[in-house]
C-alpha cells in the first residue's frame, strides 16, 4: 500500500466521522428546537368576576417578555381594571391603582416604554390583548406603556385601532368575564365605582394540552 493510498483512506475515514458528528449535532439541535416549540406560556388573569386565560404571541417578543416578567414578579397583583367602556374595552395594569387614591389611576408610569411591534396578522378582535400608550402628539413612535394593557370587549372587534396599538396576545378562555367587567357601574374617567382587582398566574404547558383544554388552535 502506498503512502498516498494510506492518506486517502485516513482522510476518507476522518471525513466520514466528521459528517456523522455534524449530522448528530444537527439532529440534536433540531430536537431541541422542536422541544421548545411544543410548549407555550399562558397567563391567567383572575378577578372577582372570573378568570381570563391569555396566550402571548412569539412575533411580538419584547411585549411578551416584558408582560411575562411583570406577571411572574407579581407586579400586576392587586392592580385594578381602572378604565372600562362597555362595547369597547377594559384597561388595567397601572401601579397607581394599588393605592387608595382613585384620582391617580391611569397616570402611573413604570419608567420605560416598549417599541411598537405592529404585526398585520394580529387584529383588534374580541379578546385581543394590546398595550396602552400615550397619544401620538407626545408619542409619535407609538411606543407602548411598560405595564398598562387593555382587552377588547367589543364582539365585532375594534379594527380602527389596528396598527395604532400593539396587539401581543389573545384571550382564549373567559371572554364572558371581559363582558361582565365592562358592564359594571362607573364614574368619572370611566373608572369602576367598585375596585376590580386582579392577580396573575403564569404557567407553561404543552401546546397540545392548551388546545385540548381551551380549544385554541396554533398556526401550522
XYZ file of N, CA, C and O in Angstrom:
880
model
N 0.858 -1.212 0.000
C 0.000 0.000 0.000
C 0.883 1.248 0.000
O 1.784 1.373 0.819
N 0.601 2.161 -0.876
C 1.425 3.369 -0.978
C 1.035 4.386 0.080
O -0.043 4.322 0.682
N 1.922 5.347 0.302
C 1.649 6.411 1.280
C 0.426 7.229 0.872
O -0.422 7.586 1.672
N 0.294 7.521 -0.433
C -0.840 8.310 -0.920
C -2.152 7.589 -0.657
O -3.148 8.183 -0.246
N -2.154 6.272 -0.896
C -3.379 5.495 -0.672
C -3.744 5.491 0.802
O -4.911 5.631 1.178
N -2.721 5.347 1.631
C -2.955 5.355 3.080
C -3.554 6.681 3.528
O -4.522 6.732 4.299
N -3.008 7.782 3.037
C -3.553 9.117 3.366
C -4.978 9.269 2.878
O -5.823 9.863 3.540
N -5.251 8.733 1.707
C -6.599 8.838 1.132
C -7.605 8.112 2.019
O -8.695 8.626 2.319
N -7.235 6.906 2.466
C -8.148 6.127 3.311
C -8.365 6.836 4.645
O -9.487 6.956 5.144
N -7.236 7.333 5.241
C -7.354 8.037 6.514
C -8.245 9.277 6.388
O -9.101 9.549 7.217
N -8.022 10.041 5.308
C -8.822 11.251 5.089
C -10.294 10.918 4.894
O -11.181 11.633 5.356
N -10.552 9.840 4.175
C -11.931 9.426 3.938
C -12.615 9.061 5.246
O -13.762 9.446 5.507
N -11.909 8.311 6.110
C -12.469 7.919 7.401
C -12.718 9.138 8.284
O -13.747 9.240 8.949
N -11.757 10.055 8.280
C -11.916 11.276 9.074
C -13.121 12.083 8.593
O -13.934 12.571 9.385
N -13.256 12.222 7.272
C -14.379 12.982 6.714
C -15.709 12.337 7.064
O -16.689 13.017 7.350
N -15.747 10.995 7.030
C -16.986 10.291 7.370
C -17.341 10.512 8.836
O -18.494 10.714 9.190
N -16.313 10.461 9.698
C -16.551 10.700 11.121
C -17.067 12.108 11.373
O -17.986 12.335 12.157
N -16.462 13.096 10.686
C -16.905 14.484 10.826
C -18.332 14.655 10.344
O -19.124 15.394 10.944
N -18.669 13.958 9.244
C -20.026 14.044 8.696
C -21.039 13.473 9.684
O -22.108 14.038 9.901
N -20.668 12.330 10.289
C -21.557 11.716 11.283
C -21.774 12.650 12.466
O -22.892 12.851 12.937
N -20.675 13.241 12.967
C -20.783 14.172 14.091
C -21.638 15.384 13.741
O -22.429 15.875 14.554
N -21.464 15.874 12.512
C -22.239 17.019 12.058
C -23.718 16.684 12.013
O -24.561 17.452 12.469
N -24.030 15.506 11.468
C -25.434 15.096 11.371
C -26.049 14.891 12.748
O -27.198 15.245 13.000
N -25.247 14.318 13.670
C -25.737 14.141 15.036
C -26.020 15.493 15.680
O -27.027 15.697 16.351
N -25.091 16.451 15.445
C -25.275 17.798 16.000
C -26.513 18.478 15.461
O -27.285 19.079 16.200
N -26.727 18.347 14.144
C -27.912 18.950 13.519
C -29.172 18.312 14.066
O -30.151 18.988 14.393
N -29.154 16.977 14.167
C -30.317 16.263 14.679
C -30.639 16.682 16.107
O -31.791 16.895 16.469
N -29.574 16.839 16.936
C -29.775 17.250 18.320
C -30.338 18.655 18.409
O -31.248 18.942 19.192
N -29.805 19.557 17.571
C -30.299 20.943 17.544
C -31.755 21.000 17.121
O -32.567 21.736 17.688
N -32.105 20.212 16.088
C -33.486 20.187 15.632
C -34.415 19.647 16.714
O -35.539 20.121 16.895
N -33.932 18.656 17.451
C -34.745 18.098 18.527
C -35.014 19.129 19.604
O -36.123 19.235 20.121
N -33.950 19.906 19.924
C -34.135 20.965 20.919
C -35.155 21.989 20.440
O -36.018 22.437 21.180
N -35.032 22.377 19.163
C -35.954 23.380 18.602
C -37.383 22.866 18.630
O -38.315 23.586 18.987
N -37.541 21.589 18.264
C -38.883 21.022 18.269
C -39.413 20.932 19.687
O -40.584 21.148 19.952
N -38.507 20.601 20.637
C -38.934 20.515 22.021
C -39.442 21.846 22.549
O -40.426 21.907 23.252
N -38.750 22.921 22.185
C -39.171 24.243 22.627
C -40.526 24.608 22.034
O -41.357 25.209 22.688
N -40.753 24.266 20.800
C -41.977 24.670 20.109
C -43.196 23.904 20.580
O -44.309 24.263 20.270
N -42.971 22.819 21.337
C -44.099 22.003 21.783
C -44.781 22.586 23.012
O -45.842 22.111 23.413
N -44.166 23.610 23.637
C -44.750 24.212 24.826
C -44.994 25.702 24.623
O -44.376 26.333 23.766
N -45.894 26.235 25.428
C -46.165 27.672 25.381
C -46.509 28.133 26.791
O -46.855 27.328 27.664
N -46.417 29.429 27.004
C -46.728 30.012 28.310
C -48.069 30.721 28.251
O -48.318 31.516 27.348
N -48.925 30.411 29.204
C -50.212 31.099 29.304
C -50.254 31.903 30.601
O -49.548 31.581 31.562
N -51.065 32.937 30.601
C -51.231 33.767 31.789
C -52.708 33.776 32.157
O -53.563 34.042 31.311
N -53.003 33.465 33.408
C -54.385 33.511 33.905
C -54.569 34.783 34.718
O -53.858 35.009 35.709
N -55.496 35.623 34.273
C -55.826 36.868 34.972
C -57.095 36.606 35.778
O -58.169 36.371 35.200
N -56.975 36.621 37.093
C -58.108 36.301 37.962
C -58.714 37.561 38.570
O -57.987 38.453 39.028
N -60.049 37.629 38.564
C -60.793 38.744 39.160
C -61.976 38.177 39.937
O -62.249 36.973 39.878
N -62.705 39.046 40.617
C -63.902 38.590 41.342
C -65.012 38.157 40.388
O -65.986 37.527 40.807
N -64.858 38.476 39.110
C -65.872 38.082 38.124
C -65.486 36.810 37.364
O -66.230 36.352 36.499
N -64.304 36.263 37.674
C -63.871 35.053 36.996
C -62.462 35.198 36.438
O -61.796 36.217 36.630
N -62.043 34.151 35.724
C -60.687 34.097 35.177
C -60.681 34.308 33.665
O -61.589 33.865 32.956
N -59.600 34.939 33.186
C -59.348 35.092 31.756
C -57.974 34.505 31.470
O -56.997 34.869 32.124
N -57.908 33.590 30.516
C -56.649 32.939 30.162
C -56.143 33.535 28.854
O -56.892 33.644 27.873
N -54.860 33.910 28.854
C -54.279 34.623 27.716
C -53.060 33.879 27.174
O -52.242 33.374 27.945
N -52.954 33.807 25.837
C -51.709 33.374 25.194
C -51.024 34.617 24.643
O -51.698 35.580 24.242
N -49.694 34.595 24.622
C -48.910 35.723 24.130
C -48.201 35.316 22.849
O -47.768 34.173 22.698
N -48.061 36.264 21.928
C -47.533 35.957 20.600
C -46.007 36.029 20.560
O -45.404 37.004 21.031
N -45.385 35.005 19.968
C -43.931 34.998 19.803
C -43.465 36.101 18.856
O -42.327 36.561 18.939
N -44.343 36.518 17.949
C -43.977 37.530 16.952
C -43.890 38.942 17.533
O -43.495 39.877 16.833
N -44.302 39.090 18.789
C -44.134 40.374 19.499
C -43.256 40.111 20.729
O -43.713 40.219 21.867
N -41.998 39.756 20.511
C -41.137 39.252 21.595
C -40.883 40.222 22.735
O -40.806 39.811 23.894
N -40.741 41.517 22.424
C -40.440 42.465 23.502
C -41.637 42.639 24.430
O -41.483 42.715 25.655
N -42.828 42.688 23.847
C -44.039 42.804 24.668
C -44.273 41.522 25.465
O -44.642 41.570 26.648
N -44.067 40.376 24.824
C -44.270 39.098 25.507
C -43.316 38.952 26.680
O -43.730 38.620 27.802
N -42.040 39.216 26.452
C -41.039 39.083 27.507
C -41.343 40.018 28.671
O -41.258 39.629 29.845
N -41.704 41.256 28.378
C -41.980 42.234 29.419
C -43.213 41.856 30.231
O -43.205 41.909 31.468
N -44.280 41.449 29.552
C -45.530 41.098 30.234
C -45.314 39.898 31.160
O -45.761 39.893 32.310
N -44.601 38.880 30.656
C -44.332 37.695 31.467
C -43.460 38.032 32.669
O -43.678 37.524 33.777
N -42.483 38.883 32.461
C -41.590 39.288 33.563
C -42.394 39.948 34.686
O -42.248 39.591 35.858
N -43.235 40.906 34.319
C -44.027 41.616 35.315
C -45.010 40.682 36.007
O -45.207 40.758 37.231
N -45.634 39.793 35.227
C -46.601 38.856 35.802
C -45.924 37.901 36.774
O -46.443 37.626 37.871
N -44.754 37.399 36.402
C -44.023 36.469 37.273
C -43.559 37.151 38.549
O -43.523 36.535 39.629
N -43.188 38.421 38.446
C -42.704 39.158 39.617
C -43.836 39.573 40.557
O -43.583 40.039 41.676
N -45.082 39.424 40.108
C -46.210 39.819 40.931
C -46.579 41.287 40.812
O -47.367 41.805 41.604
N -46.013 41.965 39.800
C -46.282 43.391 39.629
C -47.783 43.662 39.484
O -48.308 44.643 40.039
N -48.473 42.823 38.717
C -49.879 43.084 38.421
C -50.823 42.719 39.564
O -51.986 43.151 39.572
N -50.359 41.927 40.508
C -51.232 41.510 41.610
C -51.691 42.717 42.420
O -50.884 43.545 42.839
N -53.006 42.807 42.596
C -53.666 43.883 43.346
C -53.807 45.182 42.562
O -54.278 46.179 43.097
N -53.389 45.190 41.269
C -53.759 46.334 40.424
C -55.210 46.139 39.986
O -55.790 45.061 40.170
N -55.799 47.165 39.399
C -57.217 47.084 39.028
C -57.416 47.319 37.527
O -56.518 47.815 36.837
N -58.586 46.944 37.079
C -59.057 47.423 35.775
C -59.654 48.795 36.057
O -60.787 48.916 36.528
N -58.861 49.832 35.811
C -59.217 51.175 36.253
C -60.055 51.947 35.238
O -60.564 53.027 35.541
N -60.187 51.398 34.013
C -60.961 52.098 32.975
C -61.750 51.053 32.182
O -61.175 50.125 31.610
N -63.067 51.211 32.162
C -63.921 50.252 31.464
C -64.911 51.006 30.584
O -65.512 52.008 30.993
N -65.072 50.549 29.368
C -66.032 51.158 28.444
C -66.793 50.026 27.776
O -66.225 49.257 26.985
N -68.077 49.903 28.123
C -68.897 48.830 27.569
C -68.953 48.920 26.049
O -69.038 50.014 25.481
N -68.876 47.782 25.400
C -68.870 47.675 23.939
C -67.577 48.215 23.328
O -67.520 48.526 22.144
N -66.521 48.314 24.155
C -65.232 48.782 23.655
C -64.086 47.956 24.243
O -63.594 47.029 23.621
N -63.677 48.270 25.491
C -62.539 47.566 26.076
C -62.481 47.788 27.588
O -63.189 48.632 28.140
N -61.598 46.994 28.246
C -61.294 47.206 29.660
C -59.781 47.372 29.779
O -59.016 46.673 29.132
N -59.351 48.320 30.606
C -57.928 48.667 30.698
C -57.436 48.534 32.126
O -58.132 48.873 33.081
N -56.198 48.020 32.278
C -55.626 47.860 33.610
C -54.105 47.849 33.562
O -53.490 48.168 32.549
N -53.514 47.469 34.697
C -52.067 47.325 34.759
C -51.305 48.528 35.276
O -50.077 48.566 35.173
N -52.001 49.504 35.852
C -51.320 50.696 36.361
C -50.962 50.495 37.825
O -51.827 50.188 38.652
N -49.694 50.704 38.170
C -49.254 50.520 39.559
C -49.952 51.492 40.513
O -50.112 51.196 41.708
N -50.381 52.654 39.992
C -51.070 53.630 40.846
C -52.380 53.089 41.401
O -52.859 53.547 42.445
N -52.959 52.113 40.697
C -54.260 51.603 41.133
C -54.155 50.730 42.383
O -55.171 50.295 42.932
N -52.933 50.489 42.851
C -52.759 49.717 44.081
C -53.000 50.569 45.323
O -53.276 50.042 46.402
N -52.866 51.906 45.183
C -53.009 52.758 46.363
C -54.468 53.147 46.578
O -55.359 52.728 45.838
N -54.701 53.961 47.588
C -56.068 54.350 47.941
C -56.543 55.604 47.220
O -57.689 56.028 47.397
N -55.673 56.220 46.442
C -56.034 57.440 45.713
C -56.616 57.075 44.350
O -55.895 56.699 43.433
N -57.904 57.187 44.220
C -58.559 56.801 42.973
C -58.363 57.829 41.858
O -58.594 57.521 40.687
N -57.927 59.023 42.215
C -57.797 60.072 41.203
C -56.548 59.922 40.349
O -56.434 60.545 39.286
N -55.586 59.114 40.800
C -54.349 58.986 40.029
C -54.300 57.706 39.177
O -53.293 57.425 38.527
N -55.370 56.939 39.197
C -55.404 55.702 38.421
C -55.326 56.005 36.924
O -56.058 56.854 36.416
N -54.447 55.309 36.257
C -54.266 55.520 34.817
C -53.103 56.440 34.501
O -52.675 56.515 33.346
N -52.575 57.128 35.507
C -51.480 58.079 35.286
C -50.121 57.513 35.683
O -49.112 58.190 35.600
N -50.095 56.264 36.092
C -48.858 55.663 36.556
C -47.854 55.427 35.428
O -48.233 55.158 34.291
N -46.584 55.527 35.769
C -45.502 55.340 34.795
C -44.481 54.383 35.383
O -43.918 54.632 36.442
N -44.233 53.270 34.700
C -43.304 52.262 35.211
C -41.851 52.652 34.963
O -40.927 52.023 35.471
N -41.631 53.689 34.139
C -40.273 54.174 33.928
C -39.675 53.846 32.585
O -38.551 54.255 32.287
N -40.397 53.120 31.765
C -39.896 52.818 30.418
C -41.071 52.517 29.486
O -42.191 52.236 29.943
N -40.772 52.602 28.189
C -41.746 52.244 27.165
C -41.177 51.119 26.310
O -39.981 50.837 26.336
N -42.040 50.472 25.545
C -41.631 49.362 24.680
C -41.859 49.773 23.232
O -42.944 50.268 22.890
N -40.880 49.596 22.370
C -41.073 49.946 20.952
C -42.275 49.223 20.355
O -42.553 48.076 20.706
N -42.985 49.910 19.477
C -44.157 49.302 18.822
C -43.745 48.045 18.069
O -42.673 47.988 17.464
N -44.591 47.028 18.129
C -44.372 45.783 17.403
C -45.635 45.447 16.612
O -46.269 44.412 16.821
N -45.999 46.334 15.705
C -47.200 46.114 14.898
C -46.992 44.915 13.982
O -45.935 44.746 13.372
N -48.009 44.085 13.881
C -47.967 42.917 13.002
C -49.323 42.794 12.333
O -50.347 42.696 13.026
N -49.353 42.805 10.996
C -50.640 42.762 10.293
C -51.448 41.506 10.581
O -52.657 41.480 10.345
N -50.809 40.462 11.115
C -51.532 39.228 11.438
C -52.443 39.395 12.647
O -53.439 38.687 12.787
N -52.092 40.313 13.521
C -52.790 40.431 14.791
C -53.721 41.640 14.793
O -53.277 42.783 14.733
N -54.990 41.350 14.887
C -56.025 42.382 14.810
C -56.673 42.598 16.177
O -56.556 41.782 17.082
N -57.376 43.714 16.267
C -58.129 44.024 17.480
C -59.477 43.300 17.457
O -60.549 43.912 17.387
N -59.411 41.979 17.508
C -60.627 41.176 17.574
C -61.086 41.101 19.024
O -60.370 41.524 19.949
N -62.264 40.550 19.233
C -62.757 40.376 20.601
C -61.751 39.549 21.406
O -61.286 38.501 20.964
N -61.384 40.042 22.576
C -60.455 39.329 23.432
C -58.990 39.602 23.153
O -58.120 39.030 23.817
N -58.695 40.466 22.185
C -57.298 40.788 21.899
C -56.670 41.484 23.103
O -57.295 42.324 23.756
N -55.420 41.121 23.383
C -54.629 41.789 24.431
C -53.695 42.771 23.742
O -52.908 42.385 22.878
N -53.798 44.039 24.105
C -52.989 45.072 23.465
C -52.406 46.012 24.514
O -52.904 46.105 25.642
N -51.346 46.705 24.124
C -50.664 47.623 25.038
C -51.258 49.020 24.937
O -51.459 49.543 23.840
N -51.532 49.612 26.094
C -51.948 51.014 26.126
C -50.720 51.883 25.856
O -49.583 51.424 25.938
N -50.958 53.130 25.524
C -49.839 54.038 25.267
C -50.309 55.477 25.338
O -51.521 55.757 25.343
N -49.352 56.405 25.339
C -49.664 57.831 25.274
C -50.051 58.198 23.845
O -49.723 57.487 22.885
N -50.712 59.329 23.704
C -51.180 59.772 22.393
C -50.058 60.150 21.445
O -48.920 60.404 21.856
N -50.401 60.210 20.162
C -49.411 60.494 19.123
C -48.713 61.840 19.309
O -47.547 61.996 18.934
N -49.389 62.808 19.883
C -48.819 64.156 19.974
C -47.613 64.203 20.910
O -46.739 65.063 20.762
N -47.542 63.273 21.856
C -46.363 63.190 22.727
C -45.584 61.891 22.495
O -44.505 61.699 23.065
N -46.123 61.048 21.641
C -45.534 59.728 21.423
C -45.659 59.346 19.942
O -46.357 58.396 19.577
N -44.973 60.086 19.071
C -45.136 59.870 17.627
C -44.698 58.481 17.153
O -45.161 58.002 16.114
N -43.824 57.812 17.901
C -43.387 56.463 17.525
C -44.370 55.388 17.994
O -44.184 54.214 17.717
N -45.392 55.819 18.727
C -46.436 54.921 19.212
C -45.872 53.794 20.076
O -46.263 52.632 19.961
N -44.922 54.166 20.917
C -44.347 53.196 21.836
C -45.356 52.845 22.929
O -46.158 53.677 23.347
N -45.275 51.618 23.384
C -46.253 51.111 24.348
C -45.877 51.440 25.786
O -44.696 51.572 26.130
N -46.887 51.519 26.629
C -46.662 51.633 28.063
C -45.903 50.400 28.538
O -46.096 49.291 28.030
N -45.063 50.583 29.547
C -44.317 49.451 30.072
C -45.169 48.458 30.835
O -44.745 47.317 31.046
N -46.387 48.852 31.242
C -47.207 47.928 32.043
C -48.699 47.944 31.703
O -49.365 46.908 31.826
N -49.231 49.093 31.286
C -50.675 49.163 31.089
C -51.105 48.458 29.798
O -50.445 48.554 28.765
N -52.227 47.779 29.886
C -52.740 46.996 28.764
C -54.264 47.090 28.732
O -54.891 47.586 29.676
N -54.841 46.603 27.652
C -56.307 46.526 27.585
C -56.732 45.266 26.852
O -55.962 44.662 26.096
N -57.969 44.872 27.103
C -58.579 43.714 26.457
C -59.806 44.189 25.694
O -60.663 44.888 26.247
N -59.893 43.833 24.424
C -61.011 44.271 23.581
C -62.287 43.544 23.993
O -62.332 42.307 24.034
N -63.328 44.313 24.302
C -64.612 43.730 24.701
C -65.619 43.695 23.568
O -66.495 42.823 23.533
N -65.517 44.624 22.646
C -66.475 44.692 21.535
C -66.492 43.369 20.768
O -65.457 42.893 20.305
N -67.662 42.776 20.615
C -67.765 41.461 19.976
C -67.415 41.512 18.493
O -67.059 40.484 17.899
N -67.515 42.669 17.896
C -67.155 42.821 16.480
C -65.714 43.295 16.321
O -65.239 43.487 15.203
N -65.017 43.463 17.455
C -63.646 43.959 17.397
C -63.594 45.475 17.313
O -64.628 46.154 17.234
N -62.391 46.007 17.309
C -62.172 47.459 17.173
C -61.103 47.694 16.103
O -59.972 48.103 16.410
N -61.433 47.426 14.840
C -60.426 47.488 13.764
C -59.788 48.853 13.570
O -58.702 48.942 12.990
N -60.452 49.922 14.038
C -59.861 51.256 13.868
C -58.578 51.426 14.690
O -57.823 52.376 14.473
N -58.321 50.483 15.613
C -57.096 50.544 16.420
C -55.956 49.715 15.843
O -54.829 49.780 16.340
N -56.234 48.948 14.784
C -55.187 48.132 14.169
C -54.045 49.011 13.676
O -54.260 50.082 13.080
N -52.812 48.557 13.944
C -51.597 49.284 13.561
C -51.477 50.648 14.240
O -50.690 51.497 13.807
N -52.272 50.853 15.275
C -52.165 52.055 16.099
C -51.628 51.701 17.485
O -50.894 52.477 18.093
N -52.023 50.523 17.955
C -51.605 49.993 19.244
C -51.148 48.551 19.034
O -51.737 47.823 18.225
N -50.127 48.128 19.758
C -49.571 46.790 19.565
C -50.446 45.714 20.194
O -50.678 45.724 21.413
N -50.931 44.798 19.375
C -51.641 43.607 19.851
C -50.595 42.521 20.078
O -49.842 42.181 19.173
N -50.540 41.968 21.291
C -49.496 40.988 21.575
C -50.001 39.711 22.248
O -49.216 38.872 22.689
N -51.317 39.538 22.289
C -51.865 38.326 22.873
C -53.347 38.187 22.607
O -53.967 39.058 21.975
N -53.923 37.085 23.088
C -55.333 36.804 22.851
C -55.921 36.027 24.021
O -55.315 35.077 24.521
N -57.098 36.444 24.470
C -57.828 35.703 25.499
C -58.420 34.453 24.861
O -59.143 34.540 23.862
N -58.089 33.284 25.422
C -58.583 32.026 24.866
C -59.622 31.371 25.765
O -60.218 30.358 25.403
N -59.833 31.953 26.919
C -60.887 31.483 27.819
C -61.282 32.634 28.724
O -60.421 33.370 29.215
N -62.600 32.810 28.941
C -63.068 33.868 29.827
C -63.508 35.133 29.126
O -63.505 36.211 29.731
N -63.915 35.017 27.870
C -64.406 36.203 27.157
C -65.624 36.808 27.863
O -65.818 38.025 27.853
N -66.426 35.951 28.466
C -67.615 36.431 29.184
C -67.230 37.276 30.393
O -67.992 38.160 30.812
N -66.037 37.015 30.941
C -65.568 37.797 32.089
C -65.281 39.241 31.663
O -65.572 40.189 32.402
N -64.731 39.398 30.464
C -64.499 40.747 29.939
C -65.822 41.493 29.843
O -65.924 42.667 30.212
N -66.857 40.818 29.356
C -68.187 41.428 29.251
C -68.698 41.872 30.619
O -69.210 42.988 30.772
N -68.567 40.995 31.607
C -69.065 41.311 32.953
C -68.363 42.535 33.529
O -68.999 43.398 34.150
N -67.051 42.601 33.328
C -66.289 43.742 33.851
C -66.687 45.034 33.144
O -66.876 46.074 33.776
N -66.829 44.966 31.813
C -67.165 46.164 31.031
C -68.528 46.733 31.394
O -68.776 47.931 31.215
N -69.417 45.891 31.907
C -70.795 46.303 32.209
C -70.960 46.896 33.603
O -72.056 47.352 33.955
N -69.898 46.926 34.395
C -70.024 47.401 35.781
C -70.287 48.909 35.841
O -69.845 49.659 34.964
N -70.980 49.370 36.890
C -71.221 50.808 37.058
C -69.897 51.559 37.183
O -68.943 51.060 37.776
N -69.865 52.741 36.615
C -68.618 53.508 36.641
C -68.893 54.987 36.874
O -70.014 55.476 36.729
N -67.821 55.693 37.201
C -67.931 57.115 37.476
C -67.094 57.919 36.503
O -66.915 57.525 35.343
N -66.563 59.053 36.964
C -65.736 59.897 36.096
C -64.525 59.139 35.549
O -63.997 58.247 36.183
N -64.101 59.521 34.363
C -62.946 58.935 33.680
C -63.122 57.437 33.443
O -62.157 56.692 33.338
N -64.375 56.996 33.393
C -64.703 55.594 33.102
C -64.140 54.631 34.140
O -63.926 53.441 33.861
N -63.907 55.135 35.355
C -63.399 54.269 36.420
C -64.554 53.541 37.103
O -65.559 54.157 37.459
N -64.419 52.217 37.305
C -65.480 51.487 38.026
C -65.704 52.065 39.413
O -64.748 52.487 40.081
N -66.950 52.099 39.844
C -67.252 52.626 41.171
C -66.659 51.728 42.262
O -66.241 52.211 43.311
N -66.645 50.422 42.000
C -66.035 49.471 42.934
C -64.768 48.900 42.290
O -64.742 48.618 41.092
N -63.730 48.753 43.102
C -62.467 48.237 42.572
C -62.632 46.849 41.958
O -63.293 45.979 42.540
N -62.009 46.660 40.793
C -61.963 45.347 40.141
C -60.502 44.944 40.106
O -59.752 45.305 39.191
N -60.064 44.233 41.132
C -58.655 43.900 41.274
C -58.325 42.569 40.591
O -59.193 41.716 40.397
N -57.048 42.434 40.254
C -56.614 41.237 39.541
C -55.391 40.622 40.201
O -54.640 41.287 40.927
N -55.206 39.348 39.933
C -53.951 38.649 40.197
C -53.609 37.881 38.927
O -54.491 37.600 38.106
N -52.332 37.551 38.755
C -51.909 36.823 37.558
C -51.089 35.598 37.930
O -50.280 35.638 38.858
N -51.323 34.530 37.174
C -50.550 33.296 37.328
C -49.980 32.911 35.977
O -50.691 32.904 34.978
N -48.690 32.602 35.958
C -48.008 32.210 34.720
C -47.779 30.700 34.745
O -47.324 30.149 35.744
N -48.090 30.063 33.623
C -47.994 28.606 33.560
C -47.496 28.171 32.195
O -47.939 28.689 31.170
N -46.559 27.216 32.190
C -46.043 26.681 30.938
C -46.651 25.303 30.707
O -46.547 24.414 31.552
N -47.283 25.130 29.540
C -47.963 23.882 29.219
C -47.618 23.432 27.811
O -47.178 24.226 26.974
N -47.840 22.159 27.544
C -47.703 21.668 26.182
C -48.809 22.290 25.329
O -49.940 22.455 25.777
N -48.459 22.630 24.092
C -49.435 23.250 23.204
C -50.643 22.340 22.984
O -51.779 22.809 22.868
N -50.387 21.028 22.913
C -51.495 20.081 22.733
C -52.472 20.169 23.905
O -53.685 20.072 23.724
N -51.937 20.357 25.100
C -52.791 20.466 26.283
C -53.586 21.763 26.257
O -54.766 21.787 26.636
N -52.937 22.844 25.822
C -53.636 24.130 25.718
C -54.776 24.032 24.709
O -55.890 24.503 24.949
N -54.495 23.391 23.579
C -55.526 23.218 22.552
C -56.676 22.371 23.080
O -57.859 22.697 22.873
N -56.352 21.287 23.763
C -57.387 20.392 24.289
C -58.218 21.075 25.373
O -59.442 20.935 25.417
N -57.552 21.827 26.244
C -58.241 22.449 27.377
C -59.055 23.674 26.970
O -60.173 23.876 27.452
N -58.484 24.489 26.044
C -59.116 25.764 25.727
C -59.635 25.877 24.291
O -60.268 26.869 23.949
N -59.295 24.898 23.452
C -59.755 24.943 22.062
C -59.012 25.928 21.199
O -59.491 26.290 20.125
N -57.851 26.365 21.667
C -57.061 27.327 20.883
C -56.198 26.590 19.870
O -55.479 25.643 20.212
N -56.263 26.992 18.615
C -55.508 26.346 17.560
C -54.286 27.168 17.204
O -54.401 28.354 16.861
N -53.135 26.555 17.289
C -51.888 27.229 16.914
C -51.707 27.164 15.405
O -52.052 26.159 14.774
N -51.152 28.220 14.809
C -50.897 28.188 13.367
C -49.874 27.116 13.042
O -48.966 26.844 13.827
N -50.015 26.508 11.864
C -49.114 25.418 11.463
C -47.709 25.940 11.251
O -47.519 27.065 10.830
